[in-house]
Short mmCIF file of C-alpha atoms and ligand atoms in Angstrom, two decimals:
data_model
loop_
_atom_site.label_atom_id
_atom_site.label_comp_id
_atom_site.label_asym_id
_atom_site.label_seq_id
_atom_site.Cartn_x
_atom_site.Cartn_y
_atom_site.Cartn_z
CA UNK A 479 97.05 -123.51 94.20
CA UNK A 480 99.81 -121.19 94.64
CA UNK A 481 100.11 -119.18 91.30
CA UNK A 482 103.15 -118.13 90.98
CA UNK A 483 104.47 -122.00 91.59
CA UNK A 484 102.52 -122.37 88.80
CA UNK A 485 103.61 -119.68 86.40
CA UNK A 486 107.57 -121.53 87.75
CA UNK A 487 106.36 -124.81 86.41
CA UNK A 488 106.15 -123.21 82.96
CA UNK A 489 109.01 -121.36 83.48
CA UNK A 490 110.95 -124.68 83.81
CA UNK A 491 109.48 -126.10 80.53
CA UNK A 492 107.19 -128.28 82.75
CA UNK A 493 103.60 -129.37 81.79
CA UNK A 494 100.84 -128.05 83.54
CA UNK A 495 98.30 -130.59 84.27
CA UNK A 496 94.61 -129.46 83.68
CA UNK A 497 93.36 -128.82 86.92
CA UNK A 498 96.41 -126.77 87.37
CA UNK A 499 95.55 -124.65 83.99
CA UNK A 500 91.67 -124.55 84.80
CA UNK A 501 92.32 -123.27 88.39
CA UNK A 502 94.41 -120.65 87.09
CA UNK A 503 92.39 -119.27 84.11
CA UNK A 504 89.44 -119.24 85.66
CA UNK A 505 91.21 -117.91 88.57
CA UNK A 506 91.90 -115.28 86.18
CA UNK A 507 88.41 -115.08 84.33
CA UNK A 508 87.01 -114.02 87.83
CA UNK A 509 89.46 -111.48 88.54
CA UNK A 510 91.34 -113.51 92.01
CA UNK A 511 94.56 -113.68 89.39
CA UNK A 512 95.78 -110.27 88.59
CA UNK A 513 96.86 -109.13 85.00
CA UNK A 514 100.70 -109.13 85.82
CA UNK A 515 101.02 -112.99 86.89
CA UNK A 516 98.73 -113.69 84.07
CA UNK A 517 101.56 -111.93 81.50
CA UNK A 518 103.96 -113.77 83.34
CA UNK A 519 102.15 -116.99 82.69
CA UNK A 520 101.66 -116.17 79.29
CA UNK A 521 105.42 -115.27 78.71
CA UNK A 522 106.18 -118.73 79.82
CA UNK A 523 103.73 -120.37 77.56
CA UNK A 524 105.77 -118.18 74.80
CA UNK A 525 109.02 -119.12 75.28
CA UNK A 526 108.20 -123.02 76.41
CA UNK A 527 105.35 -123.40 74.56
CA UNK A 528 103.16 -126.41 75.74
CA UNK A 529 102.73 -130.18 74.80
CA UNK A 530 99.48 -131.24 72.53
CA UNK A 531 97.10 -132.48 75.47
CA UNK A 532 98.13 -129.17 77.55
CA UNK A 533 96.66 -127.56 74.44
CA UNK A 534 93.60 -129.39 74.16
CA UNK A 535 92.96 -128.39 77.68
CA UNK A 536 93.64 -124.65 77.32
CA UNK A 537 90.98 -124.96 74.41
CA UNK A 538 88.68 -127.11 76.51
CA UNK A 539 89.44 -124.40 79.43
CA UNK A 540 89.27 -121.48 77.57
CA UNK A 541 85.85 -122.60 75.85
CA UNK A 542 84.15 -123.31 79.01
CA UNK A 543 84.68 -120.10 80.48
CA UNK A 544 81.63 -118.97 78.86
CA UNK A 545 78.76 -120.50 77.15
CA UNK A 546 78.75 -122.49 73.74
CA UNK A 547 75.93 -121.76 71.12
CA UNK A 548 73.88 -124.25 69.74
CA UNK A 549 72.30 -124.02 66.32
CA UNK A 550 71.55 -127.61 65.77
CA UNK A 551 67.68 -126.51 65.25
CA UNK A 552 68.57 -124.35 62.17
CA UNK A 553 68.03 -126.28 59.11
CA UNK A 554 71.24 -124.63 57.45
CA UNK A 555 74.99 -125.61 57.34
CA UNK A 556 76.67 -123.24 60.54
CA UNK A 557 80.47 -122.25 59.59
CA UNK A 558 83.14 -119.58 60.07
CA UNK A 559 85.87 -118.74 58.56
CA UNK A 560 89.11 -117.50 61.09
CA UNK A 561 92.03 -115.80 59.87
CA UNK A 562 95.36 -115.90 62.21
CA UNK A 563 95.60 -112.27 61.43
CA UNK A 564 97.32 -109.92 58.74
CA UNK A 565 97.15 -106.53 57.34
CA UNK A 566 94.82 -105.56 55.17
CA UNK A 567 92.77 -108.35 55.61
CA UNK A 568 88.95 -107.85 55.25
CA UNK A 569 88.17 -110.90 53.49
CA UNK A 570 85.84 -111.88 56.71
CA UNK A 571 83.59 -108.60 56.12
CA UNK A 572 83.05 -110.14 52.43
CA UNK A 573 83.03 -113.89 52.67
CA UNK A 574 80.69 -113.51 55.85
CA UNK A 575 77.73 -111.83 54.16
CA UNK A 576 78.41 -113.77 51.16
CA UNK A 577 78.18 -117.04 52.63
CA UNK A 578 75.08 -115.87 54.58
CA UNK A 579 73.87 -114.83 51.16
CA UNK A 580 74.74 -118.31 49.76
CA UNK A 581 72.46 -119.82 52.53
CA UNK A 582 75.05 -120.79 55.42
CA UNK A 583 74.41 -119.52 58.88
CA UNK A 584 77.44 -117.79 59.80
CA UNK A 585 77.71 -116.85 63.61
CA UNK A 586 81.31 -115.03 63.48
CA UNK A 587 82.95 -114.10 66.71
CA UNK A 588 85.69 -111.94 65.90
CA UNK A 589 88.77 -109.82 67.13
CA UNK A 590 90.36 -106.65 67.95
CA UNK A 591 93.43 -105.46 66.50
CA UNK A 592 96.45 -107.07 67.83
CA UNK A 593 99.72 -106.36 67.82
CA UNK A 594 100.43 -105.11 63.97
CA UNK A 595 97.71 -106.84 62.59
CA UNK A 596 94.22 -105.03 62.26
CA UNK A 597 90.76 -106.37 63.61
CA UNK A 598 87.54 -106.91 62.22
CA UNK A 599 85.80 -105.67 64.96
CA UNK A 600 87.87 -102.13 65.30
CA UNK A 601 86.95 -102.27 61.27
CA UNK A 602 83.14 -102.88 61.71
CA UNK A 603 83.09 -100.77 64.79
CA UNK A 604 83.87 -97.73 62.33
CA UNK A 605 80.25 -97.96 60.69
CA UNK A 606 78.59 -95.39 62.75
CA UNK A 607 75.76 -97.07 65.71
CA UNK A 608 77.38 -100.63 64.36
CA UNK A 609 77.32 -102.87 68.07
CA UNK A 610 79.57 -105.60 68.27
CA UNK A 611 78.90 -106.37 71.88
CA UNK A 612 75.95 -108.50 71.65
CA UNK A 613 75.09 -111.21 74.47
CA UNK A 614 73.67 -114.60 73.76
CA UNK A 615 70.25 -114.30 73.08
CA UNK A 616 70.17 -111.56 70.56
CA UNK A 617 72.87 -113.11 68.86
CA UNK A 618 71.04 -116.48 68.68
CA UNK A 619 68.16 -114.02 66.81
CA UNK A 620 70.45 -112.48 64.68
CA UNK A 621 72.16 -115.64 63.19
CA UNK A 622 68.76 -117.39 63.40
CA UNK A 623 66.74 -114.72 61.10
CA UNK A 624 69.69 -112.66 59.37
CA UNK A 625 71.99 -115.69 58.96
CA UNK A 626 74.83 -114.11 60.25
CA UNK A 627 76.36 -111.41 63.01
CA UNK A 628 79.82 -110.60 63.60
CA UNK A 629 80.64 -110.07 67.62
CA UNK A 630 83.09 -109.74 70.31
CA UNK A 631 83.99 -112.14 72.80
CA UNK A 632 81.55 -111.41 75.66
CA UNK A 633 81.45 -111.56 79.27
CA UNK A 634 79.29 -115.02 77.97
CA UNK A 635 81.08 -115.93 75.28
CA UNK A 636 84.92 -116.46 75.51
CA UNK A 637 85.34 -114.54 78.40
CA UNK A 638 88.74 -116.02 79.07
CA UNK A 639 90.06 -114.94 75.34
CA UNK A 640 88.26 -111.70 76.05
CA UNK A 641 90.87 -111.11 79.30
CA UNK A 642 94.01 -112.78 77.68
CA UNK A 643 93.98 -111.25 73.80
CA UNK A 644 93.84 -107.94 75.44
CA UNK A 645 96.68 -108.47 77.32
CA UNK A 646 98.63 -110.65 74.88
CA UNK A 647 98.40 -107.34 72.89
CA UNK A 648 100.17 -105.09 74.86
CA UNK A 649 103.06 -108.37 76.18
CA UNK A 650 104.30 -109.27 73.68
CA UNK A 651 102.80 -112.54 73.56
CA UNK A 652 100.99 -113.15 70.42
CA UNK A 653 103.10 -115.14 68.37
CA UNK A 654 102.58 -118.36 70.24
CA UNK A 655 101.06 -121.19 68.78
CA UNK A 656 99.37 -122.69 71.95
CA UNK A 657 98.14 -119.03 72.90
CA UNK A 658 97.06 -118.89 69.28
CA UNK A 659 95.24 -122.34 69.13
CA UNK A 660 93.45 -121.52 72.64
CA UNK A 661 92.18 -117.73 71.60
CA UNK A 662 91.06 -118.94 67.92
CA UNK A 663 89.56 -122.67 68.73
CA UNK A 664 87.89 -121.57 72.17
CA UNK A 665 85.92 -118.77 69.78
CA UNK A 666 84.85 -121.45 67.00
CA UNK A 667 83.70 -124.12 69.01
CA UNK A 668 81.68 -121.91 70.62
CA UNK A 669 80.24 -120.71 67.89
CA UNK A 670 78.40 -124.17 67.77
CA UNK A 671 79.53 -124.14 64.17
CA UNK A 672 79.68 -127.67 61.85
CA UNK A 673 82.42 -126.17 59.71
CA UNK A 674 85.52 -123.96 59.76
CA UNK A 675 88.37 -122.75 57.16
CA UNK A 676 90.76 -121.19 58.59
CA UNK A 677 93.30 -118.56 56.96
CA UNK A 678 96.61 -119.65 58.23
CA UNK A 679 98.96 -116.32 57.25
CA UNK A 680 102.62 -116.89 56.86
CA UNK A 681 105.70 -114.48 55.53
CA UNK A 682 106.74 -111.42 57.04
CA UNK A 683 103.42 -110.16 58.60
CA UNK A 684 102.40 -112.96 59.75
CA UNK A 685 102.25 -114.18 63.46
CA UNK A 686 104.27 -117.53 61.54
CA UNK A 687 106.80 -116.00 59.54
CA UNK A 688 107.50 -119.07 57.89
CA UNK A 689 105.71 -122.08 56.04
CA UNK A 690 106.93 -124.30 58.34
CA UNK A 691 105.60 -122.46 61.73
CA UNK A 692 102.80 -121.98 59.96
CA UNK A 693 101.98 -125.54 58.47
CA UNK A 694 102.52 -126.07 62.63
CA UNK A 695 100.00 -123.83 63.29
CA UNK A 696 97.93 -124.88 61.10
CA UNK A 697 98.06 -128.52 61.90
CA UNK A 698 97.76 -127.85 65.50
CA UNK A 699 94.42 -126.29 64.32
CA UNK A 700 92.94 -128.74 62.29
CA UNK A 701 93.78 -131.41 65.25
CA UNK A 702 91.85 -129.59 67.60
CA UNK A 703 88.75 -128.80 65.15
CA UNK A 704 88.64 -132.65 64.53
CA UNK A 705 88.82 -133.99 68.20
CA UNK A 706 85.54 -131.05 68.64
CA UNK A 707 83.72 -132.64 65.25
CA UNK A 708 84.07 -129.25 63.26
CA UNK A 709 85.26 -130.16 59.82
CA UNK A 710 87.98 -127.79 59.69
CA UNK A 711 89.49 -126.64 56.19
CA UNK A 712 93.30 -124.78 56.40
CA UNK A 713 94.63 -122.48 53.34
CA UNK A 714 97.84 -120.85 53.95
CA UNK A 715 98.29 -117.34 52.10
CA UNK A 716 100.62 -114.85 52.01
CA UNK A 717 102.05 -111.71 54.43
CA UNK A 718 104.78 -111.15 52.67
CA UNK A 719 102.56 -107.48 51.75
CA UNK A 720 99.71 -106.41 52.51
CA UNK A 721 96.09 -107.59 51.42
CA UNK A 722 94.09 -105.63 49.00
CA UNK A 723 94.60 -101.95 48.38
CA UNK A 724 93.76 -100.36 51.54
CA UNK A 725 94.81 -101.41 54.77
CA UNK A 726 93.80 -99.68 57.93
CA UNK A 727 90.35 -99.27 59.84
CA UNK A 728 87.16 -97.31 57.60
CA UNK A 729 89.03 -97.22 54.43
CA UNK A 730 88.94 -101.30 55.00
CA UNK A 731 85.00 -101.30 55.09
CA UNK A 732 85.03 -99.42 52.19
CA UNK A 733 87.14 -101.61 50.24
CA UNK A 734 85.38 -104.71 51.40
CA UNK A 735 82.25 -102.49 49.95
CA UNK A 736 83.35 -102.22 46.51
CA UNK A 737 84.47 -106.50 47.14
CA UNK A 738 81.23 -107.14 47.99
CA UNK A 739 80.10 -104.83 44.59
CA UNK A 740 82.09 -106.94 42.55
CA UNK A 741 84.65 -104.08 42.27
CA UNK A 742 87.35 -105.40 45.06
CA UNK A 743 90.96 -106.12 44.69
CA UNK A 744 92.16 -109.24 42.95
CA UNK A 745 94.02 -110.25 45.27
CA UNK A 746 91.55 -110.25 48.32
CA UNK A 747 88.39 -111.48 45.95
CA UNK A 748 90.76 -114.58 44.88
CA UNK A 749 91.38 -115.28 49.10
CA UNK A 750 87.45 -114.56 49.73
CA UNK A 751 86.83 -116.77 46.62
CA UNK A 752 88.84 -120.04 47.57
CA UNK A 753 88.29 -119.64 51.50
CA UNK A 754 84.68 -119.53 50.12
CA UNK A 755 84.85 -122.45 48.18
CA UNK A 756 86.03 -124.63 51.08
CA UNK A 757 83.00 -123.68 52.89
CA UNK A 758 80.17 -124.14 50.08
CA UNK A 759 81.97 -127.42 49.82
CA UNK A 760 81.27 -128.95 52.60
CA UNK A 761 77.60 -127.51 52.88
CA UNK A 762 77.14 -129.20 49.82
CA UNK A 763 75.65 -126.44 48.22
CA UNK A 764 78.77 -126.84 45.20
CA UNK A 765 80.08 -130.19 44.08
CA UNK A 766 83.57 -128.72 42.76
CA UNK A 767 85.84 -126.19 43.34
CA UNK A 768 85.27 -123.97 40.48
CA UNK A 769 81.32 -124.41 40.84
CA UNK A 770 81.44 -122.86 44.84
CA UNK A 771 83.81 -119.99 43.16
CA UNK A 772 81.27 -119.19 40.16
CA UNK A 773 78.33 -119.17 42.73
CA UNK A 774 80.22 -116.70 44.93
CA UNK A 775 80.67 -114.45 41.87
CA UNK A 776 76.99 -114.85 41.04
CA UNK A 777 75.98 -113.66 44.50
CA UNK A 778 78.15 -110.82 44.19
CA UNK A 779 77.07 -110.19 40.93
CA UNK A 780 73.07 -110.47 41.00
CA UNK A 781 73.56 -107.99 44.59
CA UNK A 782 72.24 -110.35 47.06
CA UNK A 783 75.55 -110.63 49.13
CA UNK A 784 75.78 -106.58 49.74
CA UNK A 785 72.27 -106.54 50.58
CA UNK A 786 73.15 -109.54 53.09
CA UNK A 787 75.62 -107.19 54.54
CA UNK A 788 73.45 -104.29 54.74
CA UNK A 789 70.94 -106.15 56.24
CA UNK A 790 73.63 -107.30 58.80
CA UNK A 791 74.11 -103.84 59.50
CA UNK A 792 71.13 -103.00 60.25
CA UNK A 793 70.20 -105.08 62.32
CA UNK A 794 73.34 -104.83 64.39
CA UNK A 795 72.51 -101.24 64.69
CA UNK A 796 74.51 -99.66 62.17
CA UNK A 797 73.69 -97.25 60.00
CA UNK A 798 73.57 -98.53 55.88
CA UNK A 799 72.74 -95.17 54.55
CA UNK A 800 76.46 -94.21 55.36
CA UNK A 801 76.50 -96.35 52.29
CA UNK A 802 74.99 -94.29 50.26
CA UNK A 803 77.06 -91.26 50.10
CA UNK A 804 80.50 -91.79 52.16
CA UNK A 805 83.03 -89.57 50.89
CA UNK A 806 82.40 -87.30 54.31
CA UNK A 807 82.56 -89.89 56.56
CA UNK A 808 85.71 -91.02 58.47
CA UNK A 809 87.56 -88.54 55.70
CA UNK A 810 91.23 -88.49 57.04
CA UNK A 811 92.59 -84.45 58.05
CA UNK A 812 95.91 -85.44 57.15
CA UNK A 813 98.30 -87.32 54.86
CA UNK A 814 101.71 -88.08 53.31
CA UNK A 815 102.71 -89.31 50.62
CA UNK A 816 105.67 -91.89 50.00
CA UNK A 817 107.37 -91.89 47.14
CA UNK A 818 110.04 -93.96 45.32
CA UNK A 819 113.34 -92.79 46.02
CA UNK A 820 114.53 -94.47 42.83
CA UNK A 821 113.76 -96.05 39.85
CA UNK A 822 113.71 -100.09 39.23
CA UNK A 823 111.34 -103.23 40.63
CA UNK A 824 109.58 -103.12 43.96
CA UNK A 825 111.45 -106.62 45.51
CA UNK A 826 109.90 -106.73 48.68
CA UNK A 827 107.46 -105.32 51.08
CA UNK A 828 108.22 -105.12 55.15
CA UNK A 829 104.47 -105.99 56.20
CA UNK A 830 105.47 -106.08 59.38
CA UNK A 831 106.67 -102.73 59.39
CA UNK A 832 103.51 -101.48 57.78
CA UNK A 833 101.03 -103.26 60.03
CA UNK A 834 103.04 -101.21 63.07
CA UNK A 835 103.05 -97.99 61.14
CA UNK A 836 99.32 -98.28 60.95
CA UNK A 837 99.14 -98.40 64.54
CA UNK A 838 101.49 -95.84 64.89
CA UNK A 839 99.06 -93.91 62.68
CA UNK A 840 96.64 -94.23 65.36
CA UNK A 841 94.31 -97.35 64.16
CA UNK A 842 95.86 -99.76 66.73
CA UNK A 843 96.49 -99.94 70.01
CA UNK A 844 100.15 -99.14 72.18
CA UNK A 845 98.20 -100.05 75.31
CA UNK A 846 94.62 -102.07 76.25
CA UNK A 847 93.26 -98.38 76.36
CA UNK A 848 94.02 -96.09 73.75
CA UNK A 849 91.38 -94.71 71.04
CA UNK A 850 91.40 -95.70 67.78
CA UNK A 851 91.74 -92.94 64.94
CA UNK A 852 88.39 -94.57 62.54
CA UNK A 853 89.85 -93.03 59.87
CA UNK A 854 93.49 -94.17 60.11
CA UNK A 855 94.91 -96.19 57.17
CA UNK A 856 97.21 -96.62 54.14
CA UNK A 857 96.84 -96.90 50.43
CA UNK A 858 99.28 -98.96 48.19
CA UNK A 859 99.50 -97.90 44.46
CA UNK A 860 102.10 -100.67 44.00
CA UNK A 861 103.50 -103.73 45.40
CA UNK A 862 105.65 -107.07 45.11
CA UNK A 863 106.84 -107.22 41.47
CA UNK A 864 105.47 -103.88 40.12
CA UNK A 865 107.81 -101.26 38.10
CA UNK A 866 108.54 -98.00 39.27
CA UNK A 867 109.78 -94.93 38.19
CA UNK A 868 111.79 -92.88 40.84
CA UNK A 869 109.10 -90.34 42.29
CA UNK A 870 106.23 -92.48 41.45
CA UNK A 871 104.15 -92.49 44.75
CA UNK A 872 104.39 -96.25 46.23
CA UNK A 873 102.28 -95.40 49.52
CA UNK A 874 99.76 -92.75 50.67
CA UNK A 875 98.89 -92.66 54.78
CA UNK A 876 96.66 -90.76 56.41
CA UNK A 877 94.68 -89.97 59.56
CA UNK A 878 92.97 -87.48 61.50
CA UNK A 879 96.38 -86.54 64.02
CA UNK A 880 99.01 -84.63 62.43
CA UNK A 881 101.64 -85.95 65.18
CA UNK A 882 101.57 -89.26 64.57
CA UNK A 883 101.98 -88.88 60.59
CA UNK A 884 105.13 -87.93 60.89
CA UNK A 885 106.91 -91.21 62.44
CA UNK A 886 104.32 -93.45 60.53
CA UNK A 887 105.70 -92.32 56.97
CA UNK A 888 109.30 -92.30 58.34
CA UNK A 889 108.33 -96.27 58.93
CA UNK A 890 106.90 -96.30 55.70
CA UNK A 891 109.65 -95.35 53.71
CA UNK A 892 111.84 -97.84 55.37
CA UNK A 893 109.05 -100.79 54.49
CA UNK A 894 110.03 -101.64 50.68
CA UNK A 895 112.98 -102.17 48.77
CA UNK A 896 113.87 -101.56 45.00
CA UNK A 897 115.96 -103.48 42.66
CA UNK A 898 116.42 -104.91 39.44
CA UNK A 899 115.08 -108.51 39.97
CA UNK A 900 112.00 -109.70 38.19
CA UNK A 901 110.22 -111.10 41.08
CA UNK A 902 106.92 -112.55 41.84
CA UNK A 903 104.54 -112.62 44.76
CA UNK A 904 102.46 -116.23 45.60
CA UNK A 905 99.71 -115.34 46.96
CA UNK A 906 98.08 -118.78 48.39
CA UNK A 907 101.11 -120.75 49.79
CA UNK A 908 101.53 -124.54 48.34
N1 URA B 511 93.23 -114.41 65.82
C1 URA B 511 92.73 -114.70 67.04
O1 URA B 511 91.52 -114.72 67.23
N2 URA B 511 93.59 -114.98 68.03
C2 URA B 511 94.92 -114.99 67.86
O2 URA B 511 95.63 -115.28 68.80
C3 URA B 511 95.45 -114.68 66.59
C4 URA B 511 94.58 -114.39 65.58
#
């Protein structure tokens, strides 16, 4: 195999035929394909995108790069939840330990920032000693006597999405449904999970900016989670602002603290809520709708799912008594505040915008190795819909480098617009 004939072949809007795909990925797995024909393969995927069996086999490839769980011994229904990535978006560091709470095993590999959107791991990551680099056996233990961890991809597990998230991060190559399919799908199946619901985002911050891209996406998900016998639930929710009141890295674990205390935003406890449902549905463990959501409250309620998380802290390493008394930890140096520049409604938010200005902020990446800033982030005292008086504050960033305040709050104050309308924001997309 010659690689760049085959990275051409793409180019020309050709299919690849498997043992063309698997020689190259695991060409590149192993390191005997360097990073730059990889992006170039990648950029062709992007702009030709690929046919539905060339998908399947980028799945099947990616999946076998590493090993695939099995959990068939555990006498409990094994599921995930996936979102395709958005700002703000914590629901997974609620809805896991609640599930686990509810009796589900829930063996969650999740991801890194990427491009504007933020990353459960990089959130998790910010409770001090937390690991998310576990190999197979311990977490095997973990899901088997916690009932849930939350990892990385692994030089075991999805080693292939491992390599090519990374470096779809920093080429501009994220927004492609057959890249997206491949990275989410290869992590699920091998999860060795029975059920999935996936979060498809669309709307401004969303990899799909519209319903139709993402009723593609989310279709080309559901196919694949069928042909691998995962029943696979899809609700599609908004990006058209951000999720929840906080978006950024620790202020996000603390928000998904006071969710998990039954003091969270409405917004993200309605997402956790019906994503939740879908799940507790087909465990059988609720026989409607409005039964899975009550239980979920219930859980939250009575304490168990916190102490599910804590418990998942601990025995990932972290440290739960940061719980206890927080204000010190991760406390930003530095902050601005955005105010409105005039009075009316606010009409719309540019999530987009804000999901880069976080980065900007420091808590994403520019390239594969830059630090994050833990305590990078944004707060939104109003959004889609809500009436404003000129000066009211509309955003508040901060972070622990003065340098990069300055051109995040610039961004910032270009990321709403005011007006007269009386508009409305729909949350979960019909
Ligand atoms: N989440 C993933 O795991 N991969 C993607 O490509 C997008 C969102």
């Amino acid at each position: 195999m010659i690689p760049a004939e085959l990275i051409k072949k793409k180019r020309n809007n050709q299919v690849l035929e498997e043992s063309e795909l698997r020689e190259f990925l695991t060409g590149y797995v192993k390191g005997t394909i360097p990073d730059y024909q990889m992006a170039a393969m990648l950029m062709a995927i992007y702009f030709n995108s690929m046919e539905p069996d060339e998908i399947d086999s980028l799945v099947a490839i990616m999946l076998e790069s590493g090993d695939r769980m099995n959990f068939s011994h555990l006498d409990r229904y094994v599921a995930d939840k996936h979102s395709t990535g958005g700002v703000g978006d914590k629901v997974s560091i609620i809805l896991g330990p609640l599930l686990a709470s509810a009796g589900l095993a829930i063996p969650m590999i999740s991801g890194r920032s990427l491009g504007h959107t933020g990353g459960t791991l990089d959130k998790l990551e910010t409770i001090p000693g937390f690991r998310t680099n576990i190999d197979l056996s311990e977490f095997n233990r973990l899901v088997h006597d916690v009932g849930i961890a939350m990892i990385s991809q692994t030089d075991e597990i999805c080693p292939a999405d491992r390599k090519m998230y990374a470096l779809r991060d920093v080429t501009g190559t994220i927004e492609s449904i057959p890249l997206i399919c491949g990275s989410i799908m290869s992590k699920k199946i091998a999860e060795g999970i029975q059920g999935l619901v996936l979060d498809v985002k669309t709307g401004n911050g969303a990899f799909m900016k519209t319903k139709e891209r993402a009723q593609k996406l989310g279709a080309a998900l559901q196919r694949i989670g069928k042909s691998f016998q995962i029943t696979t639930d899809v609700v599609y929710t908004s990006m058209d602002q951000p999720l929840g009141r906080y978006a950024g890295l620790w202020c996000e674990i603390q928000e998904s603290v006071d969710g998990l205390h039954g003091k969270g935003p409405e917004d993200t406890m309605i997402i956790t809520y019906e994503l939740g449902a879908r799940l507790l549905l087909q465990a059988n463990l609720a026989q409607s709708r409005e039964a899975a959501i009550t239980l979920q409250k219930d859980l939250i309620h009575s304490g168990a799912a916190y102490d599910k998380f804590l418990e998942m802290v601990g025995a990932q390493s972290g440290d739960p008594e940061v719980f206890d008394n927080n204000s010190e930890h991760h406390g930003a140096h530095f902050e601005q505040i955005i105010a409105a520049p005039l009075s009316g409604i606010i009409q719309k938010m540019d999530t987009y915008i804000i999901g880069l200005a976080i980065v900007e902020l420091g808590g994403g990446r520019k390239k594969a190795s830059d630090l994050i800033d833990p305590s990078a982030g944004i707060e939104f005292y109003h959004k889609i819909g809500a009436e404003i008086s000129k000066g009211d504050t509309i955003m508040r960033c901060f972070n622990s480098n003065e340098s990069k305040l300055e051109g995040a709050s610039r961004m910032l104050t270009s990321s709403f617009e005011i007006g007269d309308e009386v508009v409305e924001h729909e949350l979960i997309v019909q």
